Structure formats: C-alpha cells, structure tokens
CSV table of C-alpha atoms and ligand atoms in Angstrom, one decimal:
chain,number,residue,atom,x,y,z
A,6,UNK,CA,2.3,23.4,28.1
A,7,UNK,CA,4.5,26.1,29.8
A,8,UNK,CA,8.2,26.2,29.5
A,9,UNK,CA,8.8,24.5,32.9
A,10,UNK,CA,6.7,21.5,32.1
A,11,UNK,CA,8.1,21.3,28.6
A,12,UNK,CA,11.6,21.1,30.0
A,13,UNK,CA,10.5,18.5,32.5
A,14,UNK,CA,9.0,16.2,29.9
A,15,UNK,CA,11.9,16.7,27.6
A,16,UNK,CA,14.2,15.7,30.4
A,17,UNK,CA,12.1,12.6,31.1
A,18,UNK,CA,12.2,11.8,27.4
A,19,UNK,CA,16.0,12.0,27.3
A,20,UNK,CA,16.3,9.8,30.4
A,21,UNK,CA,14.0,7.2,28.9
A,22,UNK,CA,16.0,7.2,25.6
A,23,UNK,CA,19.3,7.0,27.6
A,24,UNK,CA,17.9,3.9,29.4
A,25,UNK,CA,17.0,2.4,26.1
A,26,UNK,CA,13.3,2.1,26.8
A,27,UNK,CA,12.2,3.9,23.7
A,28,UNK,CA,14.6,2.2,21.3
A,29,UNK,CA,13.2,0.0,18.6
A,30,UNK,CA,12.9,-3.7,19.5
A,31,UNK,CA,14.9,-4.9,16.5
A,32,UNK,CA,17.1,-3.2,14.1
A,33,UNK,CA,14.8,-3.8,11.2
A,34,UNK,CA,11.8,-2.2,13.0
A,35,UNK,CA,13.4,1.2,13.2
A,36,UNK,CA,13.5,3.7,10.3
A,37,UNK,CA,16.6,3.1,8.1
A,38,UNK,CA,17.4,0.1,10.2
A,39,UNK,CA,19.0,-2.4,7.7
A,40,UNK,CA,22.7,-2.1,7.4
A,41,UNK,CA,23.3,-4.7,4.6
A,42,UNK,CA,20.8,-3.7,2.0
A,43,UNK,CA,22.2,-6.1,-0.6
A,44,UNK,CA,20.2,-8.9,1.0
A,45,UNK,CA,16.9,-7.1,0.7
A,46,UNK,CA,15.0,-8.6,-2.3
A,47,UNK,CA,12.6,-6.9,-4.7
A,48,UNK,CA,9.4,-8.8,-4.7
A,49,UNK,CA,7.4,-7.9,-7.8
A,50,UNK,CA,3.6,-8.4,-8.0
A,51,UNK,CA,1.1,-7.9,-10.8
A,52,UNK,CA,-2.5,-6.9,-10.7
A,53,UNK,CA,-4.7,-9.2,-12.7
A,54,UNK,CA,-4.7,-7.2,-15.9
A,55,UNK,CA,-0.9,-6.8,-16.2
A,56,UNK,CA,0.3,-10.1,-17.5
A,57,UNK,CA,-0.7,-11.1,-21.1
A,58,UNK,CA,-2.9,-14.3,-21.3
A,59,UNK,CA,-6.5,-15.3,-21.7
A,60,UNK,CA,-6.9,-17.3,-18.5
A,61,UNK,CA,-5.6,-16.8,-15.0
A,62,UNK,CA,-3.4,-19.9,-15.5
A,63,UNK,CA,-1.8,-18.4,-18.6
A,64,UNK,CA,-1.2,-15.1,-16.8
A,65,UNK,CA,0.4,-17.0,-13.9
A,66,UNK,CA,2.6,-19.0,-16.3
A,67,UNK,CA,3.9,-15.8,-17.8
A,68,UNK,CA,4.5,-14.3,-14.4
A,69,UNK,CA,6.3,-17.4,-13.1
A,70,UNK,CA,8.7,-17.3,-16.1
A,71,UNK,CA,9.5,-13.7,-15.3
A,72,UNK,CA,10.1,-14.5,-11.6
A,73,UNK,CA,7.1,-12.4,-10.5
A,74,UNK,CA,6.1,-13.7,-7.1
A,75,UNK,CA,3.0,-11.7,-6.2
A,76,UNK,CA,-0.5,-11.5,-7.6
A,77,UNK,CA,-2.9,-8.7,-6.7
A,78,UNK,CA,-6.5,-9.5,-7.6
A,79,UNK,CA,-9.4,-7.0,-7.2
A,80,UNK,CA,-11.6,-7.4,-4.2
A,81,UNK,CA,-15.0,-7.6,-5.9
A,82,UNK,CA,-16.5,-11.0,-5.6
A,83,UNK,CA,-13.4,-12.3,-3.9
A,84,UNK,CA,-15.2,-14.6,-1.4
A,85,UNK,CA,-16.5,-16.5,-4.4
A,86,UNK,CA,-13.0,-16.8,-5.9
A,87,UNK,CA,-11.0,-18.1,-2.9
A,88,UNK,CA,-11.0,-21.7,-4.2
A,89,UNK,CA,-10.2,-20.7,-7.8
A,90,UNK,CA,-7.3,-18.5,-6.7
A,91,UNK,CA,-5.9,-21.0,-4.3
A,92,UNK,CA,-6.0,-23.8,-6.9
A,93,UNK,CA,-4.4,-21.5,-9.5
A,94,UNK,CA,-1.5,-20.6,-7.2
A,95,UNK,CA,-1.0,-24.2,-5.9
A,96,UNK,CA,2.4,-25.5,-6.6
A,97,UNK,CA,3.6,-22.1,-7.9
A,98,UNK,CA,6.1,-19.7,-6.4
A,99,UNK,CA,3.4,-16.9,-6.5
A,100,UNK,CA,1.5,-15.6,-3.5
A,101,UNK,CA,-1.4,-13.2,-3.2
A,102,UNK,CA,0.3,-9.9,-2.5
A,103,UNK,CA,-2.6,-7.6,-1.6
A,104,UNK,CA,-6.3,-7.3,-2.6
A,105,UNK,CA,-7.3,-4.1,-4.4
A,106,UNK,CA,-10.5,-2.5,-3.0
A,107,UNK,CA,-13.8,-3.9,-4.6
A,108,UNK,CA,-16.1,-3.1,-1.7
A,109,UNK,CA,-19.4,-1.2,-1.9
A,110,UNK,CA,-20.0,2.2,-0.2
A,111,UNK,CA,-17.3,4.0,1.7
A,112,UNK,CA,-16.3,4.3,5.4
A,113,UNK,CA,-16.9,8.1,5.6
A,114,UNK,CA,-20.4,7.9,4.1
A,115,UNK,CA,-22.9,10.2,5.9
A,116,UNK,CA,-25.7,7.9,4.9
A,117,UNK,CA,-26.3,4.9,7.3
A,118,UNK,CA,-27.2,2.5,4.5
A,119,UNK,CA,-24.1,3.3,2.4
A,120,UNK,CA,-21.9,2.9,5.5
A,121,UNK,CA,-23.6,-0.4,6.3
A,122,UNK,CA,-22.9,-1.7,2.8
A,123,UNK,CA,-19.3,-0.7,3.2
A,124,UNK,CA,-19.0,-2.5,6.5
A,125,UNK,CA,-20.6,-5.7,5.2
A,126,UNK,CA,-18.8,-5.9,1.9
A,127,UNK,CA,-15.4,-4.8,3.2
A,128,UNK,CA,-15.5,-7.4,6.0
A,129,UNK,CA,-16.4,-10.1,3.5
A,130,UNK,CA,-13.4,-9.2,1.4
A,131,UNK,CA,-11.1,-8.9,4.4
A,132,UNK,CA,-12.1,-12.4,5.6
A,133,UNK,CA,-11.4,-13.8,2.1
A,134,UNK,CA,-8.1,-11.9,2.0
A,135,UNK,CA,-7.2,-13.6,5.2
A,136,UNK,CA,-8.0,-17.1,3.8
A,137,UNK,CA,-5.7,-16.3,0.8
A,138,UNK,CA,-2.8,-15.1,3.0
A,139,UNK,CA,-2.9,-11.6,1.6
A,140,UNK,CA,-0.9,-8.8,3.2
A,141,UNK,CA,-4.1,-6.7,3.3
A,142,UNK,CA,-7.0,-5.1,1.5
A,143,UNK,CA,-6.4,-1.7,-0.1
A,144,UNK,CA,-8.9,1.1,0.6
A,145,UNK,CA,-9.5,4.8,0.4
A,146,UNK,CA,-11.8,6.3,3.1
A,147,UNK,CA,-13.6,8.6,0.6
A,148,UNK,CA,-12.7,9.9,-2.8
A,149,UNK,CA,-13.2,13.7,-3.3
A,150,UNK,CA,-16.4,13.2,-5.3
A,151,UNK,CA,-18.1,10.6,-3.1
A,152,UNK,CA,-21.4,11.9,-1.5
A,153,UNK,CA,-22.9,12.2,0.9
A,154,UNK,CA,-19.7,12.4,2.9
A,155,UNK,CA,-19.1,13.3,6.5
A,156,UNK,CA,-17.8,16.9,6.7
A,157,UNK,CA,-14.0,17.5,6.7
A,158,UNK,CA,-13.7,18.3,10.4
A,159,UNK,CA,-11.5,17.1,13.3
A,160,UNK,CA,-14.5,15.1,14.6
A,161,UNK,CA,-14.6,13.2,11.3
A,162,UNK,CA,-10.9,12.4,11.5
A,163,UNK,CA,-11.5,11.0,15.0
A,164,UNK,CA,-14.5,9.0,13.8
A,165,UNK,CA,-12.3,7.7,10.9
A,166,UNK,CA,-9.7,6.5,13.3
A,167,UNK,CA,-12.2,4.8,15.6
A,168,UNK,CA,-13.9,3.0,12.6
A,169,UNK,CA,-10.5,2.0,11.2
A,170,UNK,CA,-9.5,0.7,14.6
A,171,UNK,CA,-12.5,-1.7,14.6
A,172,UNK,CA,-11.9,-2.7,11.0
A,173,UNK,CA,-8.2,-3.2,11.7
A,174,UNK,CA,-8.9,-5.4,14.7
A,175,UNK,CA,-11.3,-7.5,12.5
A,176,UNK,CA,-8.6,-7.8,9.9
A,177,UNK,CA,-6.0,-8.8,12.5
A,178,UNK,CA,-8.4,-11.6,13.7
A,179,UNK,CA,-8.4,-12.9,10.1
A,180,UNK,CA,-4.6,-12.7,9.8
A,181,UNK,CA,-4.5,-9.8,7.4
A,182,UNK,CA,-4.8,-5.9,7.4
A,183,UNK,CA,-6.5,-3.0,5.8
A,184,UNK,CA,-4.1,-0.8,3.8
A,185,UNK,CA,-4.8,2.9,3.3
A,186,UNK,CA,-3.8,4.2,-0.1
A,187,UNK,CA,-2.9,7.9,-0.3
A,188,UNK,CA,-3.8,9.4,-3.7
A,189,UNK,CA,-3.3,13.0,-4.9
A,190,UNK,CA,-5.2,16.3,-4.2
A,191,UNK,CA,-7.5,15.8,-7.3
A,192,UNK,CA,-8.7,12.4,-6.0
A,193,UNK,CA,-8.4,12.6,-2.2
A,194,UNK,CA,-7.4,16.0,-0.9
A,195,UNK,CA,-7.0,14.9,2.8
A,196,UNK,CA,-4.7,11.9,2.1
A,197,UNK,CA,-2.2,12.6,-0.6
A,198,UNK,CA,1.1,11.9,1.1
A,199,UNK,CA,2.3,8.6,2.4
A,200,UNK,CA,2.9,10.4,5.7
A,201,UNK,CA,-0.9,11.4,5.8
A,202,UNK,CA,-1.9,7.7,5.6
A,203,UNK,CA,0.8,6.6,8.1
A,204,UNK,CA,-0.4,9.2,10.6
A,205,UNK,CA,-3.9,7.9,10.3
A,206,UNK,CA,-2.6,4.4,10.9
A,207,UNK,CA,-0.8,5.6,14.0
A,208,UNK,CA,-3.9,7.3,15.3
A,209,UNK,CA,-6.2,4.3,14.5
A,210,UNK,CA,-4.0,2.4,16.9
A,211,UNK,CA,-4.4,-1.1,15.5
A,212,UNK,CA,-1.8,-3.4,14.0
A,213,UNK,CA,-4.4,-4.3,11.4
A,214,UNK,CA,-4.3,-0.8,9.9
A,215,UNK,CA,-1.4,-0.1,7.5
A,216,UNK,CA,-0.4,2.3,4.7
A,217,UNK,CA,1.1,2.0,1.2
A,218,UNK,CA,2.7,4.2,-1.4
A,219,UNK,CA,1.9,4.4,-5.1
A,220,UNK,CA,4.8,5.8,-7.2
A,221,UNK,CA,2.1,7.2,-9.6
A,222,UNK,CA,0.3,9.2,-6.9
A,223,UNK,CA,3.6,10.0,-5.2
A,224,UNK,CA,4.1,12.8,-7.8
A,225,UNK,CA,2.9,15.1,-4.9
A,226,UNK,CA,5.6,14.0,-2.6
A,227,UNK,CA,8.8,16.2,-2.3
A,228,UNK,CA,10.9,13.0,-1.9
A,229,UNK,CA,10.2,9.4,-2.8
A,230,UNK,CA,12.8,8.4,-0.2
A,231,UNK,CA,11.2,10.6,2.5
A,232,UNK,CA,7.8,9.4,1.7
A,233,UNK,CA,8.6,5.7,2.3
A,234,UNK,CA,10.7,6.6,5.3
A,235,UNK,CA,7.8,8.5,6.8
A,236,UNK,CA,5.7,5.3,6.9
A,237,UNK,CA,8.7,3.2,8.0
A,238,UNK,CA,8.5,-0.6,8.3
A,239,UNK,CA,5.9,-0.2,11.1
A,240,UNK,CA,3.2,1.0,8.7
A,241,UNK,CA,4.4,0.4,5.1
A,242,UNK,CA,2.6,-2.7,3.8
A,243,UNK,CA,2.4,-2.4,0.0
A,244,UNK,CA,3.7,-0.4,-3.0
A,245,UNK,CA,2.1,0.3,-6.4
A,246,UNK,CA,4.2,1.2,-9.4
A,247,UNK,CA,3.5,2.6,-12.9
A,248,UNK,CA,5.3,4.9,-15.3
A,249,UNK,CA,5.6,8.4,-14.0
A,250,UNK,CA,4.3,10.4,-16.9
A,251,UNK,CA,1.2,8.6,-18.1
A,252,UNK,CA,0.6,5.7,-15.7
A,253,UNK,CA,1.6,3.1,-18.2
A,254,UNK,CA,4.3,0.4,-18.0
A,255,UNK,CA,7.4,1.5,-16.0
A,256,UNK,CA,10.0,2.5,-18.7
A,257,UNK,CA,7.4,3.7,-21.2
A,258,UNK,CA,7.9,7.2,-20.0
A,259,UNK,CA,11.6,7.1,-20.5
A,260,UNK,CA,13.8,9.2,-18.2
A,261,UNK,CA,10.9,10.1,-16.0
A,262,UNK,CA,10.6,6.5,-14.8
A,263,UNK,CA,13.2,6.7,-12.1
A,264,UNK,CA,12.4,4.8,-8.9
A,265,UNK,CA,15.9,4.6,-7.4
A,266,UNK,CA,15.4,7.0,-4.5
A,267,UNK,CA,12.2,5.2,-3.5
A,268,UNK,CA,13.8,1.8,-3.8
A,269,UNK,CA,16.7,3.0,-1.7
A,270,UNK,CA,14.3,3.7,1.1
A,271,UNK,CA,12.6,0.3,0.7
A,272,UNK,CA,16.0,-1.4,0.9
A,273,UNK,CA,17.1,0.5,4.0
A,274,UNK,CA,13.7,-0.3,5.6
A,275,UNK,CA,14.3,-4.0,4.9
A,276,UNK,CA,10.9,-3.9,3.1
A,277,UNK,CA,9.8,-7.5,2.6
A,278,UNK,CA,6.4,-7.0,1.0
A,279,UNK,CA,5.5,-6.4,-2.6
A,280,UNK,CA,6.0,-3.8,-5.4
A,281,UNK,CA,2.9,-4.3,-7.5
A,282,UNK,CA,2.2,-3.1,-11.0
A,283,UNK,CA,-1.0,-1.0,-11.3
A,284,UNK,CA,-0.8,0.6,-14.8
A,285,UNK,CA,-1.9,0.6,-18.4
A,286,UNK,CA,0.3,-0.2,-21.4
A,287,UNK,CA,1.1,1.7,-24.6
A,288,UNK,CA,3.4,-0.5,-26.6
A,289,UNK,CA,3.4,-4.3,-27.4
A,290,UNK,CA,2.0,-5.8,-24.1
A,291,UNK,CA,4.4,-8.7,-23.7
A,292,UNK,CA,7.5,-6.7,-24.6
A,293,UNK,CA,6.6,-3.7,-22.4
A,294,UNK,CA,5.9,-6.0,-19.3
A,295,UNK,CA,9.3,-7.8,-19.8
A,296,UNK,CA,11.1,-4.5,-20.2
A,297,UNK,CA,9.4,-3.0,-17.1
A,298,UNK,CA,10.5,-5.9,-14.9
A,299,UNK,CA,14.0,-5.7,-16.2
A,300,UNK,CA,14.1,-1.9,-15.6
A,301,UNK,CA,12.9,-2.3,-12.0
A,302,UNK,CA,15.5,-5.0,-11.2
A,303,UNK,CA,18.3,-2.7,-12.7
A,304,UNK,CA,17.1,0.2,-10.6
A,305,UNK,CA,16.8,-1.9,-7.5
A,306,UNK,CA,20.4,-3.0,-7.9
A,307,UNK,CA,21.4,0.6,-8.3
A,308,UNK,CA,19.5,1.8,-5.2
B,429,LIG,MG1,-2.6,2.6,-6.6
C-alpha cells in the first residue's frame, strides 16, 4: 500500500468511526466495556479431580456447600456419560462449565487416519457438550511432540483456520463452541499467549471458535490484564487456574499466587463464564480447596 492509498483508507476509517458504524453493539461487547464492575460475579468451577469425595455425588455435595457453580469433566467417553452427568446435576446450582479435551488424534495431524480419528471423536464430544449445555470443548491443535504434524508454515495456519471454521460451525449448530487453549513454548510453541489463540479465533471466522486463558500457562505473558483484554469478551470463553509456582491449589505457592490483575480484566470485560480449577494439591486436600476458594473470592473483591 502506498502512502496515498494508506491516507485514503485511514480517512475512510475515521469517517466510519465518526458515523458510529464501527462501534461495539453493546457496552459489554467492547474491550473494557463494563463501568460498574462490582456487579460482575466470580463463577468458580472445578475439574472432576478437584473436590474431595469418592463418587460424583459426594464431590458435587462438597462443591455446592462451597458455592462452586461450575463442573468441568474430561471429554473422554463423554457421550456415554450425558445421562449420568445430567442426573447428578439435576436440582443443584451447578452447571457444566467446559469440557476438557478427551479426543483422539489432533487437528494438525499429517496422517489422514489420525486426522479422521480427531474429526470423529471431537465431533462426538462436541455434540455431547451441547447436550450438557457446556460453554465449549477445550482443545490444542497440536502439542510440540505430536507427530506426524503438518509443517509450521503459513499454509498450515490457513489450513488450521479453515478446519477450525468447519468445527466451529458444527459446534454452533450444537449450541456450544470449541475453545483453543494457549499453553507455553515448551508444550505448544506457536500458541503460547492468549492473544495467539484469540487471533486464530478471529481468522477462523466462526462464532463457534473461542479462546481461553490458563493462569498457569500465562507465566509467559507480560501482563495478565493485557492477556485477557487481548481476547476480549468476543473470544474469551473459559479460564483455568492453579497456583503459580508448582501448579497446585491456588494459595499453596504463597505470594506468587496473585490473580488480581487478571481478575481486574475479567471484571472490566463483564466476564460471565467460569474460572475453573485445573491443578494438583500438596497439603490436606479439603483444607487446601477451601482455602483456595476463599483466596480467589478475596482477590476478586480486591480487583
Ligand atoms: Mg489448562
């Protein structure tokens, strides 16, 4: 683009903004759009292994007493568990938050049979997630070590966006989404910032393709606040949380476990999805979980 055409499009852009045509459709859909953040609630969710208890019912009883309103099961075998999970949640103030992976193969597989097994198993999980009213199914396009993987080229990124578009549209038909989880350079070198995942969502161009942030992996971010803001309410669909030193219960790593800046972004975004525990535990299980929930509520109030 030469300078003349740049100035021309810039001028057009300014005119459109002045006319209001590029403005967000509601104040909560824009970045930093909520003025009164005191009304934005912290919705806590647990993965299946977090609450103490032998059975699912015991775990849900414990969660209910703590005011935990989200439950994140794994995706493996989910279609066979729809009735069990529905029944377990019936009459409780707990919803399925998101579904954590559980598919076979991977979307960037360079082997047709592995890609096919991804397509089949992922769509089965997505359909079950829709039946359970989940916000989405969490996925990583390819971990660093997964082979054979398509080469890291621009063509592969385009292919990823095309495949995600199809998957996202399928998820949308089922009333749910697929959620890209950025990790860190050791696990997934090409998608390690929340903004990386959000940009793929934008380019996949489907309302069924969303992004998330995991406070554990977000150690690569320069700013927790900036990370969540980069996804904005348009793309941010889920959050994982753990302690920030050893990936155990929030609070078990002491001073390191500060989530206030990230929470401030969530509040300003009017984030109404879940913050879900994905972590181990070092101390007494029941005590550590209760302390962690208390800590998050204190920090949410501070944010
Ligand atoms: Mg995670």
